[in-house]
Amino acid sequence: MRRMLHWYDYIKINIYWLGLTTISQSNGLILPLLVQKFVGPEQQGTAFGRLRLYTLMVALLVQALMGMLSDRSTLRWGRRRPFILVGTLLNMACMIAIGASPSYWFLFGAVVLSQIASNIAHGAEQGLIPDLVPEDRRGRFSGVKSIMELLPVIIVAVTVGRLIATGQMWAAILVAIGILFLSMVITMFVREAPL
């Protein structure tokens, strides 16, 4: 579908990257602390390495699969937005499970499920620019996408990072979830047409 694009479409089409990257960077601060809580000092490196390896493998597979599924989606609500909505809601639940983890293996499962949820949305989000933006404007839209992926460096440092530093883990998790949810809500205003 090709249509007239306005200045706010740069934000609507790309803001979800801000939410996804905020969650990813927040987990980069939260997960080592939780692993440390459950595993003794001599096993922390192995436990965190195992967590990173399996979650990255899952992320790669799910992202590719969800991209292919959303490419072929004939849902009336659009090709990409249903995947973004479902992935976000699942990811929010996974973040709460991560914060409430009573053990390392529960945390491990919650993080793997969070990667699945993130990449359900991520795989679909990657299709918005090719679907909706004419080729002569894709460079500018990709530039805004890059900005949305860089902004969380500042956002996480001044919000999530400070909350974690003062021992307010749950507040940090809720801020990250709130940013993800708000970015998803704005993305839901992207106008897609079903195949």
mmCIF file of C-alpha atoms in Angstrom:
data_model
loop_
_atom_site.group_PDB
_atom_site.id
_atom_site.type_symbol
_atom_site.label_atom_id
_atom_site.label_comp_id
_atom_site.label_asym_id
_atom_site.label_seq_id
_atom_site.Cartn_x
_atom_site.Cartn_y
_atom_site.Cartn_z
ATOM 1 C CA MET A 1 0.000 0.000 0.000
ATOM 2 C CA ARG A 2 1.414 3.381 -0.988
ATOM 3 C CA ARG A 3 -0.124 6.567 0.343
ATOM 4 C CA MET A 4 0.678 10.165 1.205
ATOM 5 C CA LEU A 5 3.110 10.303 4.139
ATOM 6 C CA HIS A 6 3.248 13.115 6.701
ATOM 7 C CA TRP A 7 5.898 14.194 9.220
ATOM 8 C CA TYR A 8 4.224 12.222 12.024
ATOM 9 C CA ASP A 9 4.481 9.013 9.993
ATOM 10 C CA TYR A 10 8.238 9.110 10.640
ATOM 11 C CA ILE A 11 7.393 8.727 14.334
ATOM 12 C CA LYS A 12 4.475 6.287 14.044
ATOM 13 C CA ILE A 13 6.343 3.882 11.791
ATOM 14 C CA ASN A 14 9.575 3.974 13.815
ATOM 15 C CA ILE A 15 8.720 4.592 17.474
ATOM 16 C CA TYR A 16 8.369 0.909 18.262
ATOM 17 C CA TRP A 17 12.150 0.592 17.898
ATOM 18 C CA LEU A 18 12.439 2.904 20.913
ATOM 19 C CA GLY A 19 10.307 0.536 22.998
ATOM 20 C CA LEU A 20 12.088 -2.624 21.868
ATOM 21 C CA THR A 21 15.537 -1.170 22.437
ATOM 22 C CA THR A 22 14.531 0.169 25.854
ATOM 23 C CA ILE A 23 13.455 -3.331 26.906
ATOM 24 C CA SER A 24 16.655 -4.841 25.528
ATOM 25 C CA GLN A 25 18.935 -2.340 27.267
ATOM 26 C CA SER A 26 16.971 -2.569 30.508
ATOM 27 C CA ASN A 27 17.386 -6.337 30.473
ATOM 28 C CA GLY A 28 21.100 -5.779 30.012
ATOM 29 C CA LEU A 29 21.104 -4.123 33.436
ATOM 30 C CA ILE A 30 18.489 -6.283 35.174
ATOM 31 C CA LEU A 31 19.491 -9.808 34.147
ATOM 32 C CA PRO A 32 23.064 -9.864 35.508
ATOM 33 C CA LEU A 33 21.757 -8.733 38.898
ATOM 34 C CA LEU A 34 19.084 -11.428 38.938
ATOM 35 C CA VAL A 35 21.527 -14.137 37.859
ATOM 36 C CA GLN A 36 23.847 -12.975 40.651
ATOM 37 C CA LYS A 37 20.944 -13.302 43.095
ATOM 38 C CA PHE A 38 20.334 -16.966 42.204
ATOM 39 C CA VAL A 39 23.769 -18.348 41.351
ATOM 40 C CA GLY A 40 26.965 -18.472 43.401
ATOM 41 C CA PRO A 41 29.967 -16.358 42.360
ATOM 42 C CA GLU A 42 31.841 -19.291 40.814
ATOM 43 C CA GLN A 43 28.920 -20.110 38.467
ATOM 44 C CA GLN A 44 27.676 -16.636 37.533
ATOM 45 C CA GLY A 45 29.678 -16.359 34.313
ATOM 46 C CA THR A 46 28.519 -19.761 33.085
ATOM 47 C CA ALA A 47 24.899 -19.126 34.070
ATOM 48 C CA PHE A 48 24.775 -15.715 32.393
ATOM 49 C CA GLY A 49 26.610 -17.009 29.312
ATOM 50 C CA ARG A 50 24.119 -19.878 28.972
ATOM 51 C CA LEU A 51 21.242 -17.421 29.271
ATOM 52 C CA ARG A 52 22.682 -15.122 26.584
ATOM 53 C CA LEU A 53 23.507 -17.976 24.176
ATOM 54 C CA TYR A 54 20.076 -19.591 24.242
ATOM 55 C CA THR A 55 18.142 -16.335 24.149
ATOM 56 C CA LEU A 56 20.133 -15.084 21.154
ATOM 57 C CA MET A 57 19.565 -18.337 19.253
ATOM 58 C CA VAL A 58 15.839 -18.183 20.003
ATOM 59 C CA ALA A 59 15.719 -14.511 18.969
ATOM 60 C CA LEU A 60 17.290 -15.207 15.568
ATOM 61 C CA LEU A 61 14.937 -18.071 14.774
ATOM 62 C CA VAL A 62 11.735 -16.388 15.977
ATOM 63 C CA GLN A 63 12.507 -13.083 14.273
ATOM 64 C CA ALA A 64 12.987 -14.754 10.901
ATOM 65 C CA LEU A 65 9.890 -16.915 11.303
ATOM 66 C CA MET A 66 7.664 -14.021 12.396
ATOM 67 C CA GLY A 67 8.938 -11.854 9.569
ATOM 68 C CA MET A 68 7.913 -14.560 7.088
ATOM 69 C CA LEU A 69 4.539 -15.076 8.756
ATOM 70 C CA SER A 70 3.733 -11.374 8.834
ATOM 71 C CA ASP A 71 4.818 -11.067 5.176
ATOM 72 C CA ARG A 72 2.054 -13.515 4.292
ATOM 73 C CA SER A 73 -0.527 -12.375 6.831
ATOM 74 C CA THR A 74 -4.001 -11.682 5.466
ATOM 75 C CA LEU A 75 -5.453 -10.433 8.755
ATOM 76 C CA ARG A 76 -8.023 -7.697 8.221
ATOM 77 C CA TRP A 77 -6.291 -5.435 10.720
ATOM 78 C CA GLY A 78 -3.090 -5.347 8.661
ATOM 79 C CA ARG A 79 -0.030 -7.478 8.085
ATOM 80 C CA ARG A 80 2.273 -6.182 10.818
ATOM 81 C CA ARG A 81 0.271 -4.545 13.623
ATOM 82 C CA PRO A 82 -1.381 -7.722 14.986
ATOM 83 C CA PHE A 83 2.064 -9.284 15.477
ATOM 84 C CA ILE A 84 3.356 -6.107 17.133
ATOM 85 C CA LEU A 85 0.362 -6.007 19.493
ATOM 86 C CA VAL A 86 0.581 -9.686 20.477
ATOM 87 C CA GLY A 87 4.367 -9.569 20.858
ATOM 88 C CA THR A 88 4.162 -6.493 23.076
ATOM 89 C CA LEU A 89 1.476 -7.866 25.385
ATOM 90 C CA LEU A 90 3.361 -11.145 25.769
ATOM 91 C CA ASN A 91 6.606 -9.287 26.385
ATOM 92 C CA MET A 92 5.023 -7.175 29.103
ATOM 93 C CA ALA A 93 3.886 -10.342 30.884
ATOM 94 C CA CYS A 94 7.367 -11.853 30.467
ATOM 95 C CA MET A 95 9.006 -8.767 31.992
ATOM 96 C CA ILE A 96 6.788 -9.123 35.054
ATOM 97 C CA ALA A 97 7.734 -12.812 35.238
ATOM 98 C CA ILE A 98 11.423 -11.866 35.002
ATOM 99 C CA GLY A 99 11.039 -9.468 37.920
ATOM 100 C CA ALA A 100 9.131 -12.067 39.966
ATOM 101 C CA SER A 101 11.530 -14.939 39.219
ATOM 102 C CA PRO A 102 12.008 -17.174 42.279
ATOM 103 C CA SER A 103 14.908 -19.170 40.782
ATOM 104 C CA TYR A 104 17.503 -19.195 38.026
ATOM 105 C CA TRP A 105 15.616 -21.698 35.864
ATOM 106 C CA PHE A 106 12.366 -19.745 36.167
ATOM 107 C CA LEU A 107 14.317 -16.634 35.146
ATOM 108 C CA PHE A 108 15.872 -18.580 32.262
ATOM 109 C CA GLY A 109 12.418 -19.608 30.970
ATOM 110 C CA ALA A 110 10.986 -16.102 31.394
ATOM 111 C CA VAL A 111 13.887 -14.553 29.464
ATOM 112 C CA VAL A 112 13.579 -17.096 26.644
ATOM 113 C CA LEU A 113 9.837 -16.363 26.437
ATOM 114 C CA SER A 114 10.591 -12.630 26.479
ATOM 115 C CA GLN A 115 12.892 -13.098 23.485
ATOM 116 C CA ILE A 116 10.165 -15.000 21.671
ATOM 117 C CA ALA A 117 7.671 -12.225 22.417
ATOM 118 C CA SER A 118 10.097 -9.433 21.461
ATOM 119 C CA ASN A 119 10.880 -11.079 18.171
ATOM 120 C CA ILE A 120 7.253 -11.761 17.278
ATOM 121 C CA ALA A 121 6.943 -7.972 17.241
ATOM 122 C CA HIS A 122 10.452 -7.275 15.909
ATOM 123 C CA GLY A 123 10.054 -9.490 12.856
ATOM 124 C CA ALA A 124 6.820 -7.712 11.935
ATOM 125 C CA GLU A 125 8.099 -4.197 12.718
ATOM 126 C CA GLN A 126 10.931 -4.665 10.227
ATOM 127 C CA GLY A 127 8.356 -4.845 7.440
ATOM 128 C CA LEU A 128 6.702 -1.469 8.046
ATOM 129 C CA ILE A 129 9.199 0.680 6.118
ATOM 130 C CA PRO A 130 9.318 -1.595 3.040
ATOM 131 C CA ASP A 131 5.517 -1.946 3.127
ATOM 132 C CA LEU A 132 4.556 1.688 3.549
ATOM 133 C CA VAL A 133 7.391 3.982 2.466
ATOM 134 C CA PRO A 134 8.260 4.775 -1.163
ATOM 135 C CA GLU A 135 11.835 3.901 -2.096
ATOM 136 C CA ASP A 136 12.912 7.542 -2.453
ATOM 137 C CA ARG A 137 12.039 8.220 1.232
ATOM 138 C CA ARG A 138 13.268 5.008 2.844
ATOM 139 C CA GLY A 139 16.661 6.503 3.667
ATOM 140 C CA ARG A 140 15.085 9.260 5.762
ATOM 141 C CA PHE A 141 12.732 6.813 7.484
ATOM 142 C CA SER A 142 15.690 4.517 8.222
ATOM 143 C CA GLY A 143 17.542 7.502 9.691
ATOM 144 C CA VAL A 144 14.645 8.135 12.094
ATOM 145 C CA LYS A 145 14.648 4.404 12.921
ATOM 146 C CA SER A 146 18.319 4.695 13.892
ATOM 147 C CA ILE A 147 17.563 7.661 16.142
ATOM 148 C CA MET A 148 14.781 5.683 17.839
ATOM 149 C CA GLU A 149 17.281 2.889 18.497
ATOM 150 C CA LEU A 150 19.834 5.333 19.968
ATOM 151 C CA LEU A 151 17.502 7.340 22.235
ATOM 152 C CA PRO A 152 17.137 4.474 24.750
ATOM 153 C CA VAL A 153 20.822 4.858 25.624
ATOM 154 C CA ILE A 154 19.881 8.184 27.258
ATOM 155 C CA ILE A 155 16.418 7.127 28.427
ATOM 156 C CA VAL A 156 17.650 3.968 30.158
ATOM 157 C CA ALA A 157 20.596 5.807 31.735
ATOM 158 C CA VAL A 158 18.438 8.524 33.315
ATOM 159 C CA THR A 159 15.453 6.357 34.290
ATOM 160 C CA VAL A 160 15.921 2.603 34.476
ATOM 161 C CA GLY A 161 19.629 2.769 35.363
ATOM 162 C CA ARG A 162 19.082 5.232 38.194
ATOM 163 C CA LEU A 163 16.185 3.224 39.591
ATOM 164 C CA ILE A 164 18.237 0.025 39.579
ATOM 165 C CA ALA A 165 21.169 1.841 41.197
ATOM 166 C CA THR A 166 18.894 2.852 44.093
ATOM 167 C CA GLY A 167 17.542 -0.680 44.487
ATOM 168 C CA GLN A 168 14.169 -0.019 42.863
ATOM 169 C CA MET A 169 14.143 -3.003 40.493
ATOM 170 C CA TRP A 170 10.355 -3.152 40.143
ATOM 171 C CA ALA A 171 10.103 0.552 39.355
ATOM 172 C CA ALA A 172 12.779 0.090 36.664
ATOM 173 C CA ILE A 173 10.896 -2.850 35.149
ATOM 174 C CA LEU A 174 7.626 -0.896 35.150
ATOM 175 C CA VAL A 175 9.256 2.122 33.456
ATOM 176 C CA ALA A 176 10.658 -0.145 30.705
ATOM 177 C CA ILE A 177 7.258 -1.832 30.282
ATOM 178 C CA GLY A 178 5.544 1.566 30.139
ATOM 179 C CA ILE A 179 7.858 2.802 27.379
ATOM 180 C CA LEU A 180 7.310 -0.403 25.392
ATOM 181 C CA PHE A 181 3.533 -0.154 25.798
ATOM 182 C CA LEU A 182 3.391 3.531 24.820
ATOM 183 C CA SER A 183 5.503 2.922 21.723
ATOM 184 C CA MET A 184 3.209 0.041 20.735
ATOM 185 C CA VAL A 185 0.092 2.190 21.184
ATOM 186 C CA ILE A 186 1.508 4.860 18.860
ATOM 187 C CA THR A 187 2.489 2.188 16.320
ATOM 188 C CA MET A 188 -1.109 0.923 16.290
ATOM 189 C CA PHE A 189 -2.050 4.194 14.523
ATOM 190 C CA VAL A 190 0.007 3.189 11.460
ATOM 191 C CA ARG A 191 -2.430 2.710 8.588
ATOM 192 C CA GLU A 192 -2.042 -0.682 6.964
ATOM 193 C CA ALA A 193 -4.249 -2.394 4.435
ATOM 194 C CA PRO A 194 -4.748 -6.161 4.484
ATOM 195 C CA LEU A 195 -3.395 -8.211 1.581
#
